[in-house]
């Protein structure tokens, strides 16, 4: 996770070169248009240059009068508005202003593509930018420009057209990276015996992995894996669903207590390793404590604590945060990529039991997987991704494995596996009856997945030594698209050898058991039916995947924890989390060890959203609620 944290600002050299090329090309086009206007395309009358037909003095186009025939004579004189040729200096000034404007536009687009995961082409116009921002805010934008609220908000407004948005998930995800601001000020207002803050200016879309209250918090992966479970109108979350759409709820009163943790925003610790807004944070933590949230989770970034000199750490911001958590009698979960220095520095918090769990980063976004679907390199949901086995180290490992098998010609990656955005049926490797199930395919996939498991095994061995006596955990990503196909292509490229005829998660669960580590899994709130309605081409099955992974872990008797993939404020999403956390039909009464909620934000603190969250926490704790839907 720490490896993905980027410093925002500026554009890359490649982006600057692209920008300069765009400006140069457009300047050449402008010069050609000017030459055409003063040449055969225009008319010269009484020594003055007449503009080309359809253009007025300001360069704007107008409807041609009937008397204009493009030739000379009276007809031309009656319809043409004359203009003096502009001096060369004025043309140069205009051109410089235009180049400056284009340069600014190009840098804005470059920043959105690089840091915000916006799917914008290099020469996107302002309409495409506005459309991308509208989609990111949860609105639907059709190809003809028609814009309206998302499906649920449309159902609450009689004037809204039918919600038939075909927006890709990549276009509606929160911005990636670190929040530049801190927590906004919070004002208290009564809410059902609980004080809730008014909406703040704080941008909660950031990543944190330290947990207060007994469990860790999940980091938000900006990669667009699935549609959001939340509904909104004008950016406001909607929890009131028409009764005709309400589904019956299970009564979880008297069920096992599942601790609930809340992820803290990424910007809670700034780049100077200081608490960004301690007063607002304390107010929000007290509100969470008032509804019996068990703890919080925060990410510890090596780029912050080891910013200047190798092996010299600055911890004071995190230490102040941990002290605040201890004073509020919450528990803390921490995610990080470095071990020994952290364990020594915060020994007192380990001894006091404030830090209850350590989640060890094993790959992109802290997840155990290959970086097979990077948005910054053009991947878009539901692309299958690409195998990541072509560096010198892995090719050497593959060659050694092929020679040991006696088939040195197998020392190569698949050459028919498509590209990032291919679909399984478009490739020779992943299609039905494809090479993934051939002798070579099975050899390659077994080697590829085992390298990933071996990597996790080595890292967790070190973590177990560094954090002896403290629970450790590893997060496995929920790659649910193409789960309904035979090959499970997206899982294969990510390193999970899980086609329809093989359990790819059993070996991971067995490895975690050797280290006494818990398995953390995502997408607890997603429903297969919703995915089918939004993206039927993805053949996704998040419910089937969650059930498979839970059982793989429970079969070897290791703790299982979960978290939501995307921000969730609606009752339907909470009910799905509850169903996964405490399966009512499980004869053995198995349940999640903990659940981490993504994430503390101004949206969560809005009164209607916080009421739903409070209700959800009670049900996760096994308490009774009075307004069950029947």
XYZ file of C-alpha atoms in Angstrom:
630
model
C 0.000 0.000 0.000
C 2.798 2.327 0.886
C 4.304 1.723 -2.519
C 1.192 3.121 -4.201
C 1.236 6.424 -2.355
C 2.245 9.121 -4.811
C 3.146 12.770 -4.368
C 0.520 14.808 -6.151
C 1.595 17.643 -8.379
C 3.172 18.218 -11.755
C 3.008 16.049 -14.819
C 5.329 13.345 -15.987
C 7.855 13.943 -18.753
C 5.820 11.685 -21.011
C 2.688 13.725 -20.319
C 4.542 16.989 -20.991
C 5.835 15.671 -24.293
C 2.320 14.585 -25.190
C 1.006 18.031 -24.250
C 3.637 19.826 -26.355
C 2.873 17.604 -29.321
C -0.841 18.399 -29.005
C -0.180 22.153 -28.918
C 2.137 21.914 -31.900
C -0.379 19.918 -33.934
C -3.216 22.325 -33.144
C -1.010 25.344 -34.024
C -0.276 23.783 -37.401
C -3.979 23.208 -37.957
C -4.679 26.868 -37.058
C -2.048 28.088 -39.505
C -3.535 25.945 -42.278
C -6.996 27.385 -41.564
C -5.641 30.950 -41.696
C -3.870 30.259 -44.968
C -7.056 28.771 -46.390
C -9.082 31.788 -45.285
C -6.758 34.211 -47.076
C -6.375 32.045 -50.171
C -8.838 30.433 -52.529
C -11.282 29.658 -49.703
C -12.100 33.384 -49.187
C -12.804 36.389 -51.418
C -10.954 39.687 -51.691
C -13.230 42.686 -52.267
C -12.055 46.286 -52.644
C -8.651 45.370 -51.196
C -10.109 43.761 -48.013
C -9.940 40.051 -47.189
C -13.409 38.520 -47.005
C -13.804 35.632 -44.553
C -14.614 32.150 -45.731
C -18.300 31.445 -46.156
C -19.975 30.797 -42.813
C -17.501 32.743 -40.641
C -17.946 36.191 -39.114
C -15.394 38.742 -37.963
C -14.730 37.038 -34.656
C -14.058 33.675 -36.272
C -17.544 32.386 -35.308
C -19.712 30.523 -37.768
C -23.091 31.785 -38.908
C -25.808 30.649 -41.274
C -25.087 31.822 -44.797
C -27.650 34.255 -46.306
C -29.286 33.187 -49.514
C -27.596 35.959 -51.464
C -24.113 34.589 -50.820
C -22.961 32.231 -53.514
C -19.301 32.177 -52.747
C -18.473 34.118 -55.878
C -17.838 37.794 -56.568
C -20.245 40.556 -57.560
C -23.194 42.092 -55.769
C -24.295 38.894 -54.116
C -20.991 38.609 -52.320
C -20.918 42.265 -51.329
C -24.392 42.014 -49.748
C -23.667 38.931 -47.616
C -20.029 39.234 -46.547
C -18.946 41.092 -43.438
C -15.533 42.547 -44.205
C -12.628 42.704 -41.794
C -9.177 44.150 -41.833
C -6.264 41.692 -41.906
C -4.897 41.365 -38.372
C -1.341 42.609 -37.801
C 1.234 39.861 -37.387
C 1.925 40.886 -33.759
C -1.764 40.508 -32.882
C -1.852 37.042 -34.461
C 1.188 36.020 -32.441
C -0.376 37.297 -29.201
C -3.573 35.392 -29.945
C -1.594 32.273 -30.730
C 0.394 32.547 -27.480
C -2.801 32.959 -25.444
C -4.294 29.912 -27.154
C -1.164 27.859 -26.552
C -1.199 28.864 -22.878
C -4.858 27.861 -22.584
C -4.195 24.495 -24.250
C -1.186 23.860 -22.032
C -3.301 24.410 -18.907
C -6.007 22.108 -20.285
C -3.451 19.439 -21.117
C -1.987 19.545 -17.597
C -5.450 19.294 -16.048
C -6.235 16.260 -18.193
C -2.864 14.697 -17.427
C -3.439 15.138 -13.687
C -6.937 13.639 -13.860
C -5.694 10.644 -15.825
C -2.618 10.097 -13.675
C -3.937 10.737 -10.163
C -7.687 10.372 -10.497
C -8.070 7.254 -12.654
C -10.265 9.203 -15.077
C -10.668 7.505 -18.430
C -9.854 10.542 -20.570
C -8.127 10.505 -23.934
C -5.092 12.710 -24.459
C -7.035 15.386 -26.374
C -10.272 15.266 -24.423
C -12.485 18.345 -24.705
C -14.304 20.151 -21.923
C -17.476 18.103 -22.476
C -15.595 14.888 -21.711
C -14.083 16.419 -18.569
C -17.485 17.579 -17.326
C -18.930 14.147 -18.109
C -16.179 12.369 -16.178
C -16.657 14.630 -13.156
C -20.432 14.084 -13.273
C -19.971 10.311 -13.350
C -17.494 10.506 -10.465
C -20.213 12.323 -8.500
C -22.618 9.449 -9.155
C -24.614 10.873 -12.099
C -25.380 9.067 -15.337
C -24.165 10.702 -18.558
C -25.414 9.244 -21.835
C -23.393 9.442 -25.092
C -25.644 12.256 -26.415
C -24.940 14.331 -23.305
C -28.176 13.621 -21.475
C -27.367 13.775 -17.757
C -29.503 12.673 -14.836
C -29.116 11.211 -11.316
C -28.343 7.535 -10.784
C -31.042 4.861 -10.724
C -32.153 5.208 -7.116
C -32.363 8.967 -7.254
C -34.332 8.688 -10.475
C -36.889 6.529 -8.709
C -37.375 9.250 -6.109
C -37.891 11.987 -8.712
C -40.806 11.740 -11.175
C -39.033 14.006 -13.636
C -35.954 11.860 -13.977
C -35.681 9.622 -17.062
C -35.187 5.866 -16.656
C -31.803 5.005 -15.224
C -30.129 3.098 -18.012
C -26.610 4.279 -17.504
C -23.836 2.343 -19.150
C -21.118 4.124 -17.200
C -18.022 2.022 -16.596
C -17.021 1.572 -12.968
C -13.665 3.128 -13.651
C -15.441 6.420 -14.264
C -17.279 6.605 -10.960
C -14.539 5.769 -8.510
C -13.064 8.137 -5.957
C -9.806 9.848 -6.728
C -6.692 7.932 -5.909
C -3.888 9.071 -3.689
C -3.550 10.958 -0.474
C -6.072 13.549 0.610
C -4.330 16.925 0.640
C -6.521 18.323 3.371
C -7.266 17.437 6.930
C -10.487 16.823 8.771
C -12.890 19.719 8.595
C -14.466 21.324 11.593
C -17.373 19.488 13.125
C -20.486 20.956 14.694
C -22.672 18.865 16.913
C -26.378 18.310 16.474
C -28.586 15.859 18.361
C -29.291 12.523 16.676
C -31.220 9.849 18.523
C -29.286 10.370 21.695
C -26.029 10.534 19.731
C -24.176 13.656 18.700
C -23.570 13.762 14.960
C -21.394 16.271 13.142
C -22.581 18.448 10.334
C -21.118 17.876 6.890
C -17.503 18.982 6.747
C -15.191 20.037 3.980
C -12.935 17.091 4.594
C -12.442 14.772 1.666
C -12.843 11.319 3.139
C -11.769 9.534 0.007
C -8.374 8.642 1.233
C -6.647 5.529 2.338
C -5.843 4.609 5.890
C -5.033 1.352 7.506
C -4.803 1.851 11.241
C -7.675 0.678 13.316
C -9.008 1.841 16.655
C -11.247 -0.404 18.646
C -9.971 -3.898 18.022
C -9.747 -4.366 14.274
C -8.022 -2.988 11.282
C -9.402 -0.720 8.655
C -9.301 -1.445 4.965
C -7.477 0.659 2.428
C -9.507 1.806 -0.542
C -8.169 0.371 -3.824
C -8.833 2.894 -6.513
C -9.075 0.247 -9.036
C -12.724 0.073 -10.179
C -13.821 -3.440 -9.449
C -17.528 -3.038 -9.039
C -20.339 -0.532 -8.959
C -20.944 1.322 -5.717
C -23.572 0.006 -3.396
C -24.665 3.495 -2.430
C -27.452 5.500 -4.002
C -27.437 9.247 -4.144
C -29.171 12.441 -5.176
C -26.958 15.477 -5.736
C -24.171 13.723 -3.868
C -26.406 12.913 -0.875
C -26.778 9.307 0.143
C -30.309 7.952 0.040
C -31.455 5.304 2.468
C -35.218 5.579 2.075
C -36.187 2.934 -0.460
C -39.783 2.507 -1.634
C -41.478 -0.293 0.260
C -42.105 -2.168 -2.964
C -38.337 -2.647 -3.307
C -37.588 -3.559 0.309
C -36.358 -7.066 0.958
C -37.135 -8.992 4.144
C -34.463 -8.719 6.828
C -33.172 -11.451 9.108
C -33.340 -10.933 12.828
C -29.748 -11.021 14.099
C -30.687 -10.450 17.743
C -28.807 -12.902 19.952
C -26.288 -13.809 17.227
C -22.513 -13.774 17.899
C -20.825 -10.437 18.510
C -18.808 -9.341 15.467
C -16.545 -6.344 16.211
C -16.888 -3.405 13.817
C -13.996 -1.108 12.963
C -13.936 2.050 10.865
C -11.101 3.034 8.553
C -9.672 6.481 9.127
C -9.121 8.865 6.209
C -5.735 8.831 4.522
C -5.110 12.487 5.214
C -5.394 12.019 8.977
C -1.563 12.142 9.068
C -0.037 14.718 6.729
C 3.289 14.543 4.900
C 5.033 16.192 7.874
C 3.909 13.257 10.049
C 1.516 15.447 12.023
C -2.173 15.035 12.841
C -3.881 17.126 10.194
C -6.822 18.245 12.357
C -6.699 16.699 15.837
C -9.747 18.519 17.252
C -12.100 17.381 14.482
C -10.693 13.871 14.591
C -11.296 13.586 18.341
C -14.908 14.747 17.885
C -15.531 12.161 15.177
C -13.897 9.374 17.174
C -16.102 10.231 20.143
C -19.153 9.971 17.914
C -18.053 6.530 16.725
C -17.426 5.502 20.320
C -20.929 6.659 21.291
C -22.494 4.057 18.976
C -20.172 1.335 20.294
C -17.839 1.041 17.330
C -15.054 -1.266 18.518
C -12.076 0.428 16.954
C -10.473 2.211 14.023
C -7.857 1.349 11.457
C -5.080 3.520 10.065
C -2.347 3.041 7.473
C 1.228 3.774 8.442
C 3.062 5.006 5.357
C 6.773 4.464 5.077
C 6.903 7.447 2.717
C 5.865 9.640 5.665
C 7.841 8.162 8.544
C 11.014 7.486 6.519
C 10.775 10.487 4.239
C 14.310 11.846 4.471
C 16.968 9.353 5.552
C 16.930 5.549 5.238
C 16.183 3.774 8.535
C 15.558 7.079 10.331
C 11.902 7.217 11.285
C 9.669 10.100 12.354
C 6.723 8.697 14.327
C 5.348 11.647 16.319
C 2.126 12.071 14.287
C 1.235 8.403 14.614
C 2.198 8.385 18.297
C -0.197 11.239 18.994
C -2.953 9.440 17.090
C -2.375 6.226 19.023
C -2.464 8.129 22.329
C -5.801 9.651 21.336
C -7.160 6.205 20.522
C -5.997 4.891 23.876
C -7.597 7.780 25.768
C -10.934 7.006 24.093
C -10.524 3.322 25.024
C -10.668 2.181 21.439
C -8.531 -0.432 19.775
C -6.209 0.033 16.852
C -5.369 -1.886 13.730
C -2.319 -0.944 11.711
C -1.284 -1.652 8.153
C 2.346 -1.161 7.183
C 5.243 -2.485 5.091
C 8.052 -2.202 7.646
C 8.159 -4.067 10.916
C 11.028 -3.855 13.354
C 11.112 -0.071 13.787
C 7.355 0.069 14.270
C 7.337 -2.706 16.876
C 10.086 -1.051 18.920
C 8.659 2.473 18.722
C 5.134 1.500 19.801
C 5.972 -1.220 22.300
C 3.771 0.360 25.004
C 0.708 0.182 22.754
C 1.347 -3.478 22.048
C 1.800 -4.199 25.748
C -1.444 -2.383 26.633
C -3.392 -4.251 23.941
C -4.345 -1.040 22.146
C -2.921 -2.374 18.881
C -4.994 -5.506 18.407
C -3.974 -6.594 14.934
C -1.346 -5.999 12.291
C -2.266 -6.357 8.640
C 0.840 -7.081 6.616
C 1.015 -5.622 3.111
C 1.631 -8.316 0.495
C 1.025 -6.526 -2.802
C -0.849 -3.701 -4.536
C -3.173 -1.861 -2.127
C -1.897 -4.170 0.589
C -3.556 -7.172 -1.094
C -2.033 -10.542 -1.916
C -2.086 -10.437 -5.723
C -0.088 -9.459 -8.787
C -0.665 -5.929 -10.165
C -2.509 -7.429 -13.118
C -5.111 -4.707 -13.668
C -3.451 -1.277 -13.243
C -5.801 1.555 -14.130
C -2.885 3.902 -14.811
C -1.796 1.665 -17.687
C -5.208 1.660 -19.329
C -7.047 -1.218 -17.652
C -10.810 -0.774 -17.470
C -13.413 -2.976 -15.832
C -14.111 -5.763 -16.717
C -10.847 -6.429 -18.550
C -9.102 -9.724 -17.769
C -5.769 -8.074 -16.975
C -2.332 -9.365 -17.946
C 0.151 -11.838 -16.486
C 3.011 -10.141 -14.606
C 5.886 -12.550 -15.170
C 8.239 -10.845 -17.580
C 10.910 -9.275 -15.382
C 14.352 -10.896 -15.200
C 13.774 -12.470 -11.785
C 10.505 -14.169 -12.657
C 11.665 -15.294 -16.102
C 14.699 -16.886 -14.443
C 12.402 -18.639 -11.963
C 10.113 -19.836 -14.772
C 13.062 -21.162 -16.780
C 14.303 -23.083 -13.756
C 10.863 -24.604 -13.168
C 10.499 -25.590 -16.838
C 13.910 -27.252 -16.882
C 13.102 -29.128 -13.683
C 9.920 -30.386 -15.361
C 11.959 -31.500 -18.367
C 10.356 -29.088 -20.824
C 12.691 -26.137 -21.234
C 10.560 -24.766 -24.098
C 7.845 -24.009 -21.506
C 10.043 -21.229 -20.089
C 7.817 -18.510 -21.548
C 4.662 -16.640 -20.710
C 1.476 -17.336 -22.690
C 1.507 -15.623 -26.081
C -2.257 -15.813 -26.635
C -3.593 -14.385 -23.362
C -4.789 -11.061 -24.798
C -4.211 -7.691 -23.166
C -5.495 -5.715 -20.158
C -8.968 -5.083 -21.560
C -9.530 -8.332 -23.454
C -12.427 -10.633 -22.640
C -11.906 -14.382 -22.137
C -13.622 -15.493 -25.335
C -11.365 -13.183 -27.352
C -8.205 -15.070 -26.359
C -6.864 -18.489 -27.150
C -5.666 -19.002 -23.600
C -8.810 -18.194 -21.567
C -11.604 -19.142 -23.963
C -13.678 -22.276 -23.495
C -11.348 -25.244 -24.075
C -8.416 -22.809 -24.180
C -4.767 -23.346 -23.355
C -5.287 -22.547 -19.662
C -6.320 -26.207 -19.301
C -3.546 -27.667 -21.478
C -0.435 -29.393 -20.100
C 1.578 -26.210 -20.595
C -1.211 -24.007 -19.241
C -1.557 -26.017 -16.041
C 2.219 -25.983 -15.548
C 2.452 -22.232 -16.051
C -0.521 -21.353 -13.840
C 0.672 -23.602 -11.056
C 4.123 -21.969 -11.120
C 2.648 -18.439 -11.377
C 0.310 -18.876 -8.411
C 2.914 -20.671 -6.293
C 5.364 -17.783 -6.679
C 2.699 -15.540 -5.131
C 2.027 -17.916 -2.244
C 5.772 -18.325 -1.594
C 6.182 -14.552 -1.485
C 3.458 -14.253 1.148
C 4.986 -17.136 3.092
C 8.365 -15.369 3.350
C 6.923 -11.996 4.357
C 4.588 -13.451 6.985
C 7.471 -15.459 8.466
C 9.276 -12.195 9.196
C 6.093 -10.542 10.463
C 5.452 -13.401 12.864
C 8.901 -12.927 14.373
C 8.545 -9.151 14.631
C 5.053 -9.233 16.159
C 5.132 -12.295 18.307
C 2.035 -12.383 20.478
C 0.018 -10.040 18.225
C -2.543 -11.170 15.659
C -1.398 -10.732 12.075
C -3.575 -10.764 8.978
C -3.268 -10.806 5.189
C -5.784 -9.360 2.757
C -6.910 -11.221 -0.369
C -8.552 -9.194 -3.134
C -12.068 -10.001 -4.314
C -11.731 -10.402 -8.093
C -15.287 -11.373 -8.903
C -15.569 -10.498 -12.601
C -15.515 -13.428 -15.051
C -16.197 -15.731 -12.075
C -19.068 -17.325 -14.005
C -16.764 -18.445 -16.836
C -14.805 -21.698 -16.857
C -11.343 -20.141 -16.806
C -11.891 -17.318 -14.246
C -9.469 -15.288 -16.365
C -9.204 -12.179 -14.142
C -8.345 -14.320 -11.120
C -5.700 -16.249 -13.084
C -3.812 -13.126 -14.177
C -3.918 -11.839 -10.572
C -2.282 -15.048 -9.339
C -5.272 -17.048 -8.073
C -5.282 -20.436 -9.814
C -9.011 -20.808 -9.448
C -10.659 -22.136 -12.630
C -13.985 -23.932 -12.335
C -12.281 -27.308 -11.737
C -9.843 -26.198 -9.015
C -9.963 -24.406 -5.637
C -7.391 -21.648 -5.909
C -7.859 -20.305 -2.383
C -7.275 -23.486 -0.389
C -3.474 -23.244 -0.741
C -3.554 -19.618 0.433
C -5.643 -20.532 3.473
C -3.264 -23.390 4.346
C -0.265 -21.049 4.110
C -1.961 -18.526 6.423
C -2.730 -21.270 8.923
C 0.979 -22.139 9.205
C 1.603 -18.600 10.422
C -1.505 -18.337 12.584
C -2.664 -15.442 10.382
C -6.202 -14.311 9.683
C -7.599 -13.958 6.160
C -9.154 -10.615 5.215
C -11.468 -10.452 2.241
C -13.248 -7.662 0.392
C -16.532 -7.057 -1.476
C -18.708 -8.156 1.442
C -21.510 -5.789 0.388
C -21.817 -6.703 -3.307
C -24.768 -8.658 -4.685
C -24.489 -10.791 -7.809
C -27.861 -9.617 -9.111
C -26.822 -5.976 -8.902
C -23.620 -6.718 -10.797
C -25.584 -8.547 -13.476
C -27.947 -5.587 -13.913
C -25.169 -3.012 -14.098
C -22.510 -4.951 -16.037
C -24.014 -8.136 -17.485
C -21.037 -8.581 -19.819
C -18.681 -9.063 -16.833
C -20.280 -12.400 -15.800
C -19.438 -11.479 -12.198
C -20.455 -13.402 -9.100
C -19.240 -11.653 -5.928
C -21.532 -13.723 -3.723
C -20.168 -16.993 -5.096
C -16.587 -15.796 -4.670
C -17.148 -14.618 -1.090
C -18.744 -17.939 -0.165
C -15.847 -19.913 -1.693
C -13.161 -17.891 0.116
C -14.984 -17.964 3.465
C -15.293 -21.726 3.310
C -11.663 -22.187 2.229
C -10.613 -20.333 5.397
C -13.153 -21.955 7.708
C -12.179 -25.423 6.443
C -8.674 -24.944 7.885
C -10.005 -23.194 11.000
C -8.415 -19.772 10.586
C -10.126 -16.476 11.499
C -11.826 -14.638 8.656
C -12.427 -10.902 8.527
C -14.016 -8.783 5.829
C -14.601 -5.262 4.617
C -16.669 -3.478 2.016
C -15.103 -2.696 -1.345
C -16.654 0.739 -1.739
C -18.370 3.285 0.515
C -21.760 1.938 1.574
C -24.555 3.839 3.323
C -27.748 2.034 2.299
C -29.649 -0.643 4.173
C -29.453 -3.142 1.323
C -25.652 -3.086 1.390
C -25.570 -3.400 5.184
C -27.962 -6.367 5.046
C -25.669 -8.143 2.589
C -22.696 -7.576 4.896
C -24.695 -9.039 7.785
C -25.662 -12.088 5.747
C -22.012 -12.734 4.881
C -20.816 -12.011 8.416
C -23.233 -14.427 10.126
C -24.598 -16.996 7.660
C -27.994 -17.950 9.094
C -27.974 -21.373 7.431
C -24.513 -22.455 8.646
C -25.084 -25.486 10.917
C -21.769 -24.832 12.699
C -22.609 -21.215 13.510
C -19.451 -19.877 11.907
C -19.095 -16.128 11.534
C -16.586 -13.386 10.763
C -14.007 -12.542 13.392
C -14.225 -8.823 12.611
C -15.586 -6.418 10.021
C -13.925 -3.184 8.929
C -16.072 -0.408 7.484
C -14.810 1.716 4.607
C -14.554 4.588 5.709
C -14.881 7.538 8.141
C -16.055 10.481 6.016
C -18.422 13.461 6.008
C -20.942 11.342 4.081
C -21.019 8.796 6.891
C -21.552 11.543 9.460
C -24.663 12.914 7.739
C -27.630 12.237 10.003
C -29.601 9.836 7.778
C -26.471 7.862 6.896
C -25.253 7.723 10.470
C -28.619 6.422 11.690
C -28.330 3.512 9.268
C -24.740 2.904 10.338
C -25.702 2.899 14.034
C -28.457 0.367 13.268
C -25.946 -1.767 11.352
C -23.449 -1.763 14.242
C -26.154 -2.900 16.672
C -27.076 -5.835 14.453
C -23.413 -6.796 13.968
C -23.137 -6.854 17.769
C -26.181 -9.137 18.028
C -28.504 -6.505 19.469
C -32.188 -6.255 18.605
C -33.648 -3.484 16.425
C -37.333 -2.618 16.248
C -37.792 -1.632 12.589
C -37.049 -4.905 10.779
C -38.387 -5.099 7.228
C -40.764 -8.013 6.734
